[in-house]
Amino acid sequence: MTGAALNATARVRQLVDLTDRLTASLTEEAKAFEARRPQDAAAIVAGTAELANAYRRESAQLKADPAMIAAAPAAERTALIRATEAFEAILSRHARAVEAARSISEGLVRTIAAEVAGQRGAPSAYGSSGQAHAGDGRAVAFNRTA
């Protein structure tokens, strides 16, 4: 094997390893969200973010210069394609799980805000004597972003 083929093979294997680790991390996060235990996912989010950033950098480099892996054997490149396909599948599953968790959280916040607003009663500025009524001094903020 030539030096170029060895370098390309090493590069492909690094990408496969990185992709596999990112896929495994996203799988764990998705399982946590699907089990309605986002606190379990919170423990690995930082590691997943680091892997995702490394993956993004490596993918951009490969996209800019596909010749970096052209000399690798076909079997190695096929392994990278399979790892990427598995990554894309779990990425889709992860996105659905995160969206479901976000929807649930927003629904809970809306329900709580509606309950608090309902308990306050209707605001009335002035009574029959012309004196202002004392209002409820509690404030509730509702932000529609999660």
mmCIF file of N, CA and C in Angstrom:
data_model
loop_
_atom_site.group_PDB
_atom_site.id
_atom_site.type_symbol
_atom_site.label_atom_id
_atom_site.label_comp_id
_atom_site.label_asym_id
_atom_site.label_seq_id
_atom_site.Cartn_x
_atom_site.Cartn_y
_atom_site.Cartn_z
ATOM 1 N N MET A 1 0.845 -1.173 0.000
ATOM 2 C CA MET A 1 0.000 0.000 0.000
ATOM 3 C C MET A 1 0.897 1.245 0.000
ATOM 4 N N THR A 2 0.547 2.208 -0.794
ATOM 5 C CA THR A 2 1.340 3.433 -0.902
ATOM 6 C C THR A 2 1.103 4.342 0.306
ATOM 7 N N GLY A 3 1.923 5.352 0.434
ATOM 8 C CA GLY A 3 1.773 6.303 1.528
ATOM 9 C C GLY A 3 0.462 7.049 1.450
ATOM 10 N N ALA A 4 0.051 7.412 0.232
ATOM 11 C CA ALA A 4 -1.226 8.121 0.055
ATOM 12 C C ALA A 4 -2.394 7.230 0.464
ATOM 13 N N ALA A 5 -2.309 5.953 0.104
ATOM 14 C CA ALA A 5 -3.385 5.019 0.464
ATOM 15 C C ALA A 5 -3.425 4.801 1.970
ATOM 16 N N LEU A 6 -2.259 4.726 2.598
ATOM 17 C CA LEU A 6 -2.222 4.570 4.060
ATOM 18 C C LEU A 6 -2.818 5.792 4.752
ATOM 19 N N ASN A 7 -2.460 6.984 4.287
ATOM 20 C CA ASN A 7 -3.014 8.208 4.885
ATOM 21 C C ASN A 7 -4.521 8.292 4.677
ATOM 22 N N ALA A 8 -4.966 7.957 3.470
ATOM 23 C CA ALA A 8 -6.400 7.999 3.181
ATOM 24 C C ALA A 8 -7.155 6.973 4.027
ATOM 25 N N THR A 9 -6.575 5.787 4.171
ATOM 26 C CA THR A 9 -7.205 4.747 4.987
ATOM 27 C C THR A 9 -7.289 5.175 6.440
ATOM 28 N N ALA A 10 -6.212 5.755 6.947
ATOM 29 C CA ALA A 10 -6.215 6.238 8.332
ATOM 30 C C ALA A 10 -7.268 7.326 8.517
ATOM 31 N N ARG A 11 -7.377 8.213 7.548
ATOM 32 C CA ARG A 11 -8.360 9.303 7.617
ATOM 33 C C ARG A 11 -9.779 8.750 7.628
ATOM 34 N N VAL A 12 -10.046 7.788 6.758
ATOM 35 C CA VAL A 12 -11.376 7.171 6.690
ATOM 36 C C VAL A 12 -11.700 6.473 8.006
ATOM 37 N N ARG A 13 -10.738 5.748 8.554
ATOM 38 C CA ARG A 13 -10.977 5.045 9.818
ATOM 39 C C ARG A 13 -11.250 6.027 10.953
ATOM 40 N N GLN A 14 -10.545 7.156 10.958
ATOM 41 C CA GLN A 14 -10.807 8.189 11.975
ATOM 42 C C GLN A 14 -12.230 8.727 11.830
ATOM 43 N N LEU A 15 -12.643 8.967 10.591
ATOM 44 C CA LEU A 15 -13.997 9.473 10.350
ATOM 45 C C LEU A 15 -15.058 8.454 10.752
ATOM 46 N N VAL A 16 -14.796 7.195 10.461
ATOM 47 C CA VAL A 16 -15.741 6.135 10.857
ATOM 48 C C VAL A 16 -15.842 6.087 12.379
ATOM 49 N N ASP A 17 -14.707 6.137 13.058
ATOM 50 C CA ASP A 17 -14.706 6.107 14.521
ATOM 51 C C ASP A 17 -15.451 7.308 15.092
ATOM 52 N N LEU A 18 -15.178 8.489 14.578
ATOM 53 C CA LEU A 18 -15.855 9.697 15.040
ATOM 54 C C LEU A 18 -17.355 9.601 14.799
ATOM 55 N N THR A 19 -17.738 9.145 13.625
ATOM 56 C CA THR A 19 -19.152 9.009 13.286
ATOM 57 C C THR A 19 -19.832 7.988 14.189
ATOM 58 N N ASP A 20 -19.158 6.874 14.451
ATOM 59 C CA ASP A 20 -19.725 5.849 15.337
ATOM 60 C C ASP A 20 -19.903 6.372 16.764
ATOM 61 N N ARG A 21 -18.925 7.121 17.262
ATOM 62 C CA ARG A 21 -19.037 7.671 18.618
ATOM 63 C C ARG A 21 -20.158 8.697 18.706
ATOM 64 N N LEU A 22 -20.293 9.539 17.693
ATOM 65 C CA LEU A 22 -21.367 10.525 17.671
ATOM 66 C C LEU A 22 -22.721 9.834 17.572
ATOM 67 N N THR A 23 -22.806 8.809 16.759
ATOM 68 C CA THR A 23 -24.049 8.043 16.632
ATOM 69 C C THR A 23 -24.433 7.414 17.962
ATOM 70 N N ALA A 24 -23.469 6.838 18.657
ATOM 71 C CA ALA A 24 -23.750 6.217 19.961
ATOM 72 C C ALA A 24 -24.217 7.256 20.976
ATOM 73 N N SER A 25 -23.589 8.411 20.975
ATOM 74 C CA SER A 25 -23.967 9.461 21.912
ATOM 75 C C SER A 25 -25.388 9.969 21.627
ATOM 76 N N LEU A 26 -25.699 10.185 20.358
ATOM 77 C CA LEU A 26 -27.047 10.627 19.995
ATOM 78 C C LEU A 26 -28.090 9.553 20.312
ATOM 79 N N THR A 27 -27.709 8.293 20.170
ATOM 80 C CA THR A 27 -28.615 7.199 20.508
ATOM 81 C C THR A 27 -28.967 7.242 21.994
ATOM 82 N N GLU A 28 -27.968 7.457 22.842
ATOM 83 C CA GLU A 28 -28.220 7.548 24.284
ATOM 84 C C GLU A 28 -29.121 8.730 24.617
ATOM 85 N N GLU A 29 -28.866 9.879 23.983
ATOM 86 C CA GLU A 29 -29.711 11.043 24.224
ATOM 87 C C GLU A 29 -31.142 10.773 23.776
ATOM 88 N N ALA A 30 -31.307 10.195 22.597
ATOM 89 C CA ALA A 30 -32.650 9.900 22.088
ATOM 90 C C ALA A 30 -33.387 8.946 23.017
ATOM 91 N N LYS A 31 -32.689 7.934 23.514
ATOM 92 C CA LYS A 31 -33.312 6.994 24.457
ATOM 93 C C LYS A 31 -33.779 7.723 25.720
ATOM 94 N N ALA A 32 -32.974 8.649 26.210
ATOM 95 C CA ALA A 32 -33.343 9.403 27.409
ATOM 96 C C ALA A 32 -34.585 10.254 27.152
ATOM 97 N N PHE A 33 -34.633 10.931 26.014
ATOM 98 C CA PHE A 33 -35.807 11.751 25.692
ATOM 99 C C PHE A 33 -37.038 10.884 25.487
ATOM 100 N N GLU A 34 -36.869 9.761 24.811
ATOM 101 C CA GLU A 34 -37.999 8.863 24.577
ATOM 102 C C GLU A 34 -38.523 8.266 25.873
ATOM 103 N N ALA A 35 -37.646 8.090 26.848
ATOM 104 C CA ALA A 35 -38.054 7.574 28.164
ATOM 105 C C ALA A 35 -38.549 8.695 29.080
ATOM 106 N N ARG A 36 -38.640 9.895 28.523
ATOM 107 C CA ARG A 36 -39.080 11.087 29.267
ATOM 108 C C ARG A 36 -38.177 11.361 30.469
ATOM 109 N N ARG A 37 -36.879 11.220 30.219
ATOM 110 C CA ARG A 37 -35.878 11.488 31.246
ATOM 111 C C ARG A 37 -34.803 12.423 30.680
ATOM 112 N N PRO A 38 -35.197 13.665 30.351
ATOM 113 C CA PRO A 38 -34.217 14.584 29.747
ATOM 114 C C PRO A 38 -33.034 14.875 30.663
ATOM 115 N N GLN A 39 -33.227 14.703 31.952
ATOM 116 C CA GLN A 39 -32.104 14.924 32.876
ATOM 117 C C GLN A 39 -30.978 13.926 32.621
ATOM 118 N N ASP A 40 -31.310 12.734 32.131
ATOM 119 C CA ASP A 40 -30.273 11.756 31.785
ATOM 120 C C ASP A 40 -29.494 12.210 30.554
ATOM 121 N N ALA A 41 -30.184 12.842 29.615
ATOM 122 C CA ALA A 41 -29.523 13.345 28.410
ATOM 123 C C ALA A 41 -28.621 14.526 28.744
ATOM 124 N N ALA A 42 -29.015 15.310 29.729
ATOM 125 C CA ALA A 42 -28.240 16.504 30.091
ATOM 126 C C ALA A 42 -26.813 16.149 30.494
ATOM 127 N N ALA A 43 -26.636 14.962 31.037
ATOM 128 C CA ALA A 43 -25.305 14.549 31.492
ATOM 129 C C ALA A 43 -24.329 14.327 30.338
ATOM 130 N N ILE A 44 -24.836 14.050 29.133
ATOM 131 C CA ILE A 44 -23.933 13.754 28.015
ATOM 132 C C ILE A 44 -23.999 14.790 26.901
ATOM 133 N N VAL A 45 -24.789 15.837 27.086
ATOM 134 C CA VAL A 45 -24.951 16.848 26.035
ATOM 135 C C VAL A 45 -23.619 17.508 25.673
ATOM 136 N N ALA A 46 -22.803 17.842 26.648
ATOM 137 C CA ALA A 46 -21.530 18.519 26.362
ATOM 138 C C ALA A 46 -20.624 17.631 25.504
ATOM 139 N N GLY A 47 -20.548 16.351 25.835
ATOM 140 C CA GLY A 47 -19.733 15.432 25.052
ATOM 141 C C GLY A 47 -20.259 15.276 23.637
ATOM 142 N N THR A 48 -21.577 15.228 23.506
ATOM 143 C CA THR A 48 -22.183 15.127 22.182
ATOM 144 C C THR A 48 -21.884 16.373 21.359
ATOM 145 N N ALA A 49 -21.947 17.524 22.002
ATOM 146 C CA ALA A 49 -21.665 18.786 21.299
ATOM 147 C C ALA A 49 -20.216 18.815 20.791
ATOM 148 N N GLU A 50 -19.298 18.338 21.601
ATOM 149 C CA GLU A 50 -17.893 18.289 21.169
ATOM 150 C C GLU A 50 -17.721 17.359 19.974
ATOM 151 N N LEU A 51 -18.347 16.189 20.054
ATOM 152 C CA LEU A 51 -18.276 15.242 18.939
ATOM 153 C C LEU A 51 -18.916 15.836 17.685
ATOM 154 N N ALA A 52 -20.045 16.503 17.854
ATOM 155 C CA ALA A 52 -20.736 17.108 16.709
ATOM 156 C C ALA A 52 -19.886 18.193 16.060
ATOM 157 N N ASN A 53 -19.211 18.991 16.867
ATOM 158 C CA ASN A 53 -18.330 20.026 16.314
ATOM 159 C C ASN A 53 -17.161 19.405 15.554
ATOM 160 N N ALA A 54 -16.574 18.355 16.112
ATOM 161 C CA ALA A 54 -15.480 17.663 15.425
ATOM 162 C C ALA A 54 -15.984 17.053 14.117
ATOM 163 N N TYR A 55 -17.164 16.464 14.154
ATOM 164 C CA TYR A 55 -17.752 15.871 12.957
ATOM 165 C C TYR A 55 -18.003 16.936 11.890
ATOM 166 N N ARG A 56 -18.520 18.077 12.314
ATOM 167 C CA ARG A 56 -18.790 19.171 11.388
ATOM 168 C C ARG A 56 -17.501 19.644 10.712
ATOM 169 N N ARG A 57 -16.443 19.809 11.516
ATOM 170 C CA ARG A 57 -15.156 20.242 10.957
ATOM 171 C C ARG A 57 -14.605 19.220 9.961
ATOM 172 N N GLU A 58 -14.619 17.956 10.371
ATOM 173 C CA GLU A 58 -14.079 16.899 9.500
ATOM 174 C C GLU A 58 -14.890 16.779 8.212
ATOM 175 N N SER A 59 -16.209 16.875 8.312
ATOM 176 C CA SER A 59 -17.059 16.782 7.115
ATOM 177 C C SER A 59 -16.793 17.940 6.169
ATOM 178 N N ALA A 60 -16.626 19.136 6.739
ATOM 179 C CA ALA A 60 -16.353 20.309 5.897
ATOM 180 C C ALA A 60 -15.021 20.143 5.168
ATOM 181 N N GLN A 61 -14.019 19.627 5.864
ATOM 182 C CA GLN A 61 -12.719 19.407 5.223
ATOM 183 C C GLN A 61 -12.832 18.378 4.104
ATOM 184 N N LEU A 62 -13.571 17.313 4.373
ATOM 185 C CA LEU A 62 -13.738 16.265 3.365
ATOM 186 C C LEU A 62 -14.534 16.779 2.171
ATOM 187 N N LYS A 63 -15.550 17.580 2.430
ATOM 188 C CA LYS A 63 -16.346 18.141 1.342
ATOM 189 C C LYS A 63 -15.493 19.081 0.484
ATOM 190 N N ALA A 64 -14.630 19.857 1.135
ATOM 191 C CA ALA A 64 -13.759 20.783 0.413
ATOM 192 C C ALA A 64 -12.690 20.051 -0.398
ATOM 193 N N ASP A 65 -12.267 18.878 0.089
ATOM 194 C CA ASP A 65 -11.203 18.138 -0.596
ATOM 195 C C ASP A 65 -11.475 16.635 -0.548
ATOM 196 N N PRO A 66 -12.377 16.151 -1.402
ATOM 197 C CA PRO A 66 -12.713 14.724 -1.405
ATOM 198 C C PRO A 66 -11.531 13.823 -1.754
ATOM 199 N N ALA A 67 -10.508 14.387 -2.344
ATOM 200 C CA ALA A 67 -9.333 13.591 -2.720
ATOM 201 C C ALA A 67 -8.597 13.063 -1.492
ATOM 202 N N MET A 68 -8.895 13.626 -0.301
ATOM 203 C CA MET A 68 -8.218 13.179 0.921
ATOM 204 C C MET A 68 -8.432 11.696 1.188
ATOM 205 N N ILE A 69 -9.581 11.177 0.756
ATOM 206 C CA ILE A 69 -9.866 9.760 1.029
ATOM 207 C C ILE A 69 -9.978 8.935 -0.248
ATOM 208 N N ALA A 70 -9.731 9.552 -1.376
ATOM 209 C CA ALA A 70 -9.890 8.854 -2.659
ATOM 210 C C ALA A 70 -8.976 7.632 -2.777
ATOM 211 N N ALA A 71 -7.814 7.671 -2.159
ATOM 212 C CA ALA A 71 -6.865 6.559 -2.285
ATOM 213 C C ALA A 71 -7.167 5.412 -1.317
ATOM 214 N N ALA A 72 -8.134 5.592 -0.432
ATOM 215 C CA ALA A 72 -8.489 4.521 0.517
ATOM 216 C C ALA A 72 -9.172 3.382 -0.228
ATOM 217 N N PRO A 73 -8.985 2.148 0.257
ATOM 218 C CA PRO A 73 -9.654 1.010 -0.384
ATOM 219 C C PRO A 73 -11.175 1.164 -0.343
ATOM 220 N N ALA A 74 -11.836 0.586 -1.321
ATOM 221 C CA ALA A 74 -13.295 0.687 -1.436
ATOM 222 C C ALA A 74 -14.000 0.180 -0.179
ATOM 223 N N ALA A 75 -13.470 -0.859 0.439
ATOM 224 C CA ALA A 75 -14.094 -1.408 1.648
ATOM 225 C C ALA A 75 -14.095 -0.387 2.780
ATOM 226 N N GLU A 76 -13.024 0.381 2.884
ATOM 227 C CA GLU A 76 -12.947 1.415 3.927
ATOM 228 C C GLU A 76 -13.942 2.535 3.642
ATOM 229 N N ARG A 77 -14.033 2.954 2.398
ATOM 230 C CA ARG A 77 -14.987 4.015 2.037
ATOM 231 C C ARG A 77 -16.422 3.540 2.219
ATOM 232 N N THR A 78 -16.678 2.270 1.929
ATOM 233 C CA THR A 78 -18.014 1.706 2.143
ATOM 234 C C THR A 78 -18.357 1.702 3.628
ATOM 235 N N ALA A 79 -17.386 1.406 4.472
ATOM 236 C CA ALA A 79 -17.617 1.442 5.923
ATOM 237 C C ALA A 79 -17.980 2.856 6.360
ATOM 238 N N LEU A 80 -17.360 3.861 5.769
ATOM 239 C CA LEU A 80 -17.684 5.255 6.090
ATOM 240 C C LEU A 80 -19.101 5.598 5.631
ATOM 241 N N ILE A 81 -19.476 5.120 4.464
ATOM 242 C CA ILE A 81 -20.841 5.358 3.965
ATOM 243 C C ILE A 81 -21.858 4.730 4.900
ATOM 244 N N ARG A 82 -21.613 3.507 5.337
ATOM 245 C CA ARG A 82 -22.548 2.823 6.250
ATOM 246 C C ARG A 82 -22.633 3.544 7.597
ATOM 247 N N ALA A 83 -21.496 3.986 8.109
ATOM 248 C CA ALA A 83 -21.486 4.726 9.382
ATOM 249 C C ALA A 83 -22.261 6.027 9.241
ATOM 250 N N THR A 84 -22.122 6.687 8.112
ATOM 251 C CA THR A 84 -22.846 7.942 7.863
ATOM 252 C C THR A 84 -24.341 7.699 7.749
ATOM 253 N N GLU A 85 -24.728 6.616 7.109
ATOM 254 C CA GLU A 85 -26.149 6.278 7.005
ATOM 255 C C GLU A 85 -26.753 6.009 8.376
ATOM 256 N N ALA A 86 -26.030 5.296 9.225
ATOM 257 C CA ALA A 86 -26.509 5.029 10.589
ATOM 258 C C ALA A 86 -26.607 6.333 11.373
ATOM 259 N N PHE A 87 -25.640 7.220 11.195
ATOM 260 C CA PHE A 87 -25.657 8.522 11.855
ATOM 261 C C PHE A 87 -26.878 9.325 11.425
ATOM 262 N N GLU A 88 -27.159 9.368 10.133
ATOM 263 C CA GLU A 88 -28.302 10.127 9.637
ATOM 264 C C GLU A 88 -29.620 9.565 10.167
ATOM 265 N N ALA A 89 -29.702 8.247 10.292
ATOM 266 C CA ALA A 89 -30.922 7.624 10.825
ATOM 267 C C ALA A 89 -31.133 8.013 12.288
ATOM 268 N N ILE A 90 -30.088 7.955 13.097
ATOM 269 C CA ILE A 90 -30.243 8.301 14.509
ATOM 270 C C ILE A 90 -30.451 9.805 14.666
ATOM 271 N N LEU A 91 -29.901 10.588 13.778
ATOM 272 C CA LEU A 91 -30.100 12.030 13.834
ATOM 273 C C LEU A 91 -31.578 12.364 13.638
ATOM 274 N N SER A 92 -32.221 11.673 12.734
ATOM 275 C CA SER A 92 -33.652 11.875 12.508
ATOM 276 C C SER A 92 -34.456 11.449 13.741
ATOM 277 N N ARG A 93 -34.111 10.312 14.308
ATOM 278 C CA ARG A 93 -34.795 9.827 15.524
ATOM 279 C C ARG A 93 -34.583 10.812 16.671
ATOM 280 N N HIS A 94 -33.364 11.300 16.823
ATOM 281 C CA HIS A 94 -33.029 12.244 17.882
ATOM 282 C C HIS A 94 -33.844 13.528 17.723
ATOM 283 N N ALA A 95 -33.948 14.024 16.506
ATOM 284 C CA ALA A 95 -34.705 15.253 16.253
ATOM 285 C C ALA A 95 -36.175 15.071 16.642
ATOM 286 N N ARG A 96 -36.754 13.920 16.319
ATOM 287 C CA ARG A 96 -38.152 13.663 16.695
ATOM 288 C C ARG A 96 -38.309 13.610 18.209
ATOM 289 N N ALA A 97 -37.366 12.976 18.894
ATOM 290 C CA ALA A 97 -37.444 12.863 20.357
ATOM 291 C C ALA A 97 -37.294 14.224 21.019
ATOM 292 N N VAL A 98 -36.380 15.048 20.525
ATOM 293 C CA VAL A 98 -36.186 16.385 21.092
ATOM 294 C C VAL A 98 -37.425 17.248 20.838
ATOM 295 N N GLU A 99 -37.990 17.158 19.646
ATOM 296 C CA GLU A 99 -39.198 17.932 19.329
ATOM 297 C C GLU A 99 -40.357 17.513 20.223
ATOM 298 N N ALA A 100 -40.501 16.234 20.470
ATOM 299 C CA ALA A 100 -41.566 15.759 21.355
ATOM 300 C C ALA A 100 -41.364 16.293 22.773
ATOM 301 N N ALA A 101 -40.139 16.252 23.265
ATOM 302 C CA ALA A 101 -39.847 16.770 24.610
ATOM 303 C C ALA A 101 -40.121 18.275 24.681
ATOM 304 N N ARG A 102 -39.760 18.998 23.620
ATOM 305 C CA ARG A 102 -40.009 20.439 23.583
ATOM 306 C C ARG A 102 -41.505 20.728 23.609
ATOM 307 N N SER A 103 -42.271 19.979 22.839
ATOM 308 C CA SER A 103 -43.726 20.176 22.803
ATOM 309 C C SER A 103 -44.357 19.918 24.168
ATOM 310 N N ILE A 104 -43.902 18.870 24.816
ATOM 311 C CA ILE A 104 -44.428 18.541 26.148
ATOM 312 C C ILE A 104 -44.096 19.655 27.130
ATOM 313 N N SER A 105 -42.864 20.120 27.113
ATOM 314 C CA SER A 105 -42.444 21.187 28.030
ATOM 315 C C SER A 105 -43.236 22.465 27.794
ATOM 316 N N GLU A 106 -43.396 22.838 26.533
ATOM 317 C CA GLU A 106 -44.159 24.045 26.231
ATOM 318 C C GLU A 106 -45.612 23.899 26.660
ATOM 319 N N GLY A 107 -46.180 22.710 26.470
ATOM 320 C CA GLY A 107 -47.555 22.473 26.897
ATOM 321 C C GLY A 107 -47.714 22.624 28.401
ATOM 322 N N LEU A 108 -46.743 22.114 29.148
ATOM 323 C CA LEU A 108 -46.793 22.261 30.605
ATOM 324 C C LEU A 108 -46.713 23.728 31.024
ATOM 325 N N VAL A 109 -45.831 24.466 30.384
ATOM 326 C CA VAL A 109 -45.684 25.887 30.723
ATOM 327 C C VAL A 109 -46.968 26.643 30.393
ATOM 328 N N ARG A 110 -47.569 26.367 29.239
ATOM 329 C CA ARG A 110 -48.827 27.030 28.875
ATOM 330 C C ARG A 110 -49.926 26.703 29.880
ATOM 331 N N THR A 111 -50.003 25.442 30.274
ATOM 332 C CA THR A 111 -51.031 25.028 31.231
ATOM 333 C C THR A 111 -50.848 25.734 32.564
ATOM 334 N N ILE A 112 -49.623 25.790 33.046
ATOM 335 C CA ILE A 112 -49.342 26.464 34.318
ATOM 336 C C ILE A 112 -49.662 27.949 34.211
ATOM 337 N N ALA A 113 -49.259 28.587 33.112
ATOM 338 C CA ALA A 113 -49.536 30.014 32.930
ATOM 339 C C ALA A 113 -51.036 30.278 32.867
ATOM 340 N N ALA A 114 -51.777 29.410 32.186
ATOM 341 C CA ALA A 114 -53.229 29.574 32.104
ATOM 342 C C ALA A 114 -53.876 29.398 33.475
ATOM 343 N N GLU A 115 -53.385 28.445 34.256
ATOM 344 C CA GLU A 115 -53.926 28.213 35.598
ATOM 345 C C GLU A 115 -53.672 29.418 36.497
ATOM 346 N N VAL A 116 -52.477 29.961 36.448
ATOM 347 C CA VAL A 116 -52.148 31.135 37.266
ATOM 348 C C VAL A 116 -53.013 32.312 36.847
ATOM 349 N N ALA A 117 -53.156 32.513 35.533
ATOM 350 C CA ALA A 117 -53.976 33.622 35.045
ATOM 351 C C ALA A 117 -55.437 33.433 35.443
ATOM 352 N N GLY A 118 -55.923 32.199 35.422
ATOM 353 C CA GLY A 118 -57.308 31.926 35.808
ATOM 354 C C GLY A 118 -57.566 32.171 37.286
ATOM 355 N N GLN A 119 -56.591 31.923 38.121
ATOM 356 C CA GLN A 119 -56.761 32.127 39.553
ATOM 357 C C GLN A 119 -56.728 33.600 39.932
ATOM 358 N N ARG A 120 -56.168 34.401 39.109
ATOM 359 C CA ARG A 120 -56.076 35.830 39.404
ATOM 360 C C ARG A 120 -57.414 36.533 39.237
ATOM 361 N N GLY A 121 -58.251 36.010 38.394
ATOM 362 C CA GLY A 121 -59.527 36.672 38.156
ATOM 363 C C GLY A 121 -59.365 37.786 37.145
ATOM 364 N N ALA A 122 -60.488 38.358 36.769
ATOM 365 C CA ALA A 122 -60.467 39.433 35.778
ATOM 366 C C ALA A 122 -59.985 40.721 36.435
ATOM 367 N N PRO A 123 -59.149 41.441 35.747
ATOM 368 C CA PRO A 123 -58.668 42.696 36.313
ATOM 369 C C PRO A 123 -59.763 43.764 36.268
ATOM 370 N N SER A 124 -59.881 44.541 37.334
ATOM 371 C CA SER A 124 -60.794 45.677 37.303
ATOM 372 C C SER A 124 -60.014 46.863 37.844
ATOM 373 N N ALA A 125 -60.025 47.903 37.091
ATOM 374 C CA ALA A 125 -59.193 49.044 37.439
ATOM 375 C C ALA A 125 -59.774 49.862 38.589
ATOM 376 N N TYR A 126 -61.087 50.120 38.555
ATOM 377 C CA TYR A 126 -61.688 50.977 39.581
ATOM 378 C C TYR A 126 -62.972 50.348 40.101
ATOM 379 N N GLY A 127 -63.250 50.595 41.365
ATOM 380 C CA GLY A 127 -64.489 50.135 41.975
ATOM 381 C C GLY A 127 -65.569 51.202 41.850
ATOM 382 N N SER A 128 -66.730 50.936 42.456
ATOM 383 C CA SER A 128 -67.854 51.871 42.363
ATOM 384 C C SER A 128 -67.576 53.183 43.087
ATOM 385 N N SER A 129 -66.663 53.176 44.027
ATOM 386 C CA SER A 129 -66.351 54.407 44.761
ATOM 387 C C SER A 129 -65.295 55.244 44.041
ATOM 388 N N GLY A 130 -64.823 54.765 42.920
ATOM 389 C CA GLY A 130 -63.791 55.499 42.201
ATOM 390 C C GLY A 130 -62.391 55.175 42.670
ATOM 391 N N GLN A 131 -62.263 54.334 43.679
ATOM 392 C CA GLN A 131 -60.957 53.926 44.177
ATOM 393 C C GLN A 131 -60.441 52.733 43.364
ATOM 394 N N ALA A 132 -59.149 52.711 43.112
ATOM 395 C CA ALA A 132 -58.543 51.598 42.381
ATOM 396 C C ALA A 132 -58.504 50.374 43.278
ATOM 397 N N HIS A 133 -58.827 49.233 42.706
ATOM 398 C CA HIS A 133 -58.743 47.977 43.446
ATOM 399 C C HIS A 133 -57.289 47.535 43.502
ATOM 400 N N ALA A 134 -56.926 46.925 44.598
ATOM 401 C CA ALA A 134 -55.575 46.359 44.714
ATOM 402 C C ALA A 134 -55.515 45.125 43.831
ATOM 403 N N GLY A 135 -54.542 45.067 42.964
ATOM 404 C CA GLY A 135 -54.399 43.920 42.071
ATOM 405 C C GLY A 135 -53.505 42.857 42.685
ATOM 406 N N ASP A 136 -53.385 41.788 41.972
ATOM 407 C CA ASP A 136 -52.495 40.710 42.381
ATOM 408 C C ASP A 136 -51.082 41.125 41.993
ATOM 409 N N GLY A 137 -50.196 41.214 42.934
ATOM 410 C CA GLY A 137 -48.841 41.686 42.692
ATOM 411 C C GLY A 137 -47.909 40.659 42.082
ATOM 412 N N ARG A 138 -48.375 39.416 41.904
ATOM 413 C CA ARG A 138 -47.504 38.392 41.336
ATOM 414 C C ARG A 138 -47.417 38.556 39.818
ATOM 415 N N ALA A 139 -46.260 38.286 39.285
ATOM 416 C CA ALA A 139 -46.073 38.390 37.833
ATOM 417 C C ALA A 139 -45.690 37.023 37.281
ATOM 418 N N VAL A 140 -46.168 36.766 36.092
ATOM 419 C CA VAL A 140 -45.816 35.523 35.398
ATOM 420 C C VAL A 140 -45.368 35.907 33.993
ATOM 421 N N ALA A 141 -44.228 35.416 33.604
ATOM 422 C CA ALA A 141 -43.737 35.661 32.250
ATOM 423 C C ALA A 141 -43.816 34.358 31.471
ATOM 424 N N PHE A 142 -44.249 34.464 30.252
ATOM 425 C CA PHE A 142 -44.353 33.280 29.387
ATOM 426 C C PHE A 142 -43.588 33.572 28.118
ATOM 427 N N ASN A 143 -42.531 32.818 27.902
ATOM 428 C CA ASN A 143 -41.696 32.978 26.724
ATOM 429 C C ASN A 143 -41.953 31.792 25.817
ATOM 430 N N ARG A 144 -42.319 32.011 24.585
ATOM 431 C CA ARG A 144 -42.709 30.932 23.685
ATOM 432 C C ARG A 144 -41.543 30.134 23.126
ATOM 433 N N THR A 145 -40.324 30.490 23.447
ATOM 434 C CA THR A 145 -39.185 29.719 22.958
ATOM 435 C C THR A 145 -38.725 28.735 24.009
ATOM 436 N N ALA A 146 -38.255 27.607 23.544
ATOM 437 C CA ALA A 146 -37.770 26.593 24.488
ATOM 438 C C ALA A 146 -36.277 26.532 24.435
#
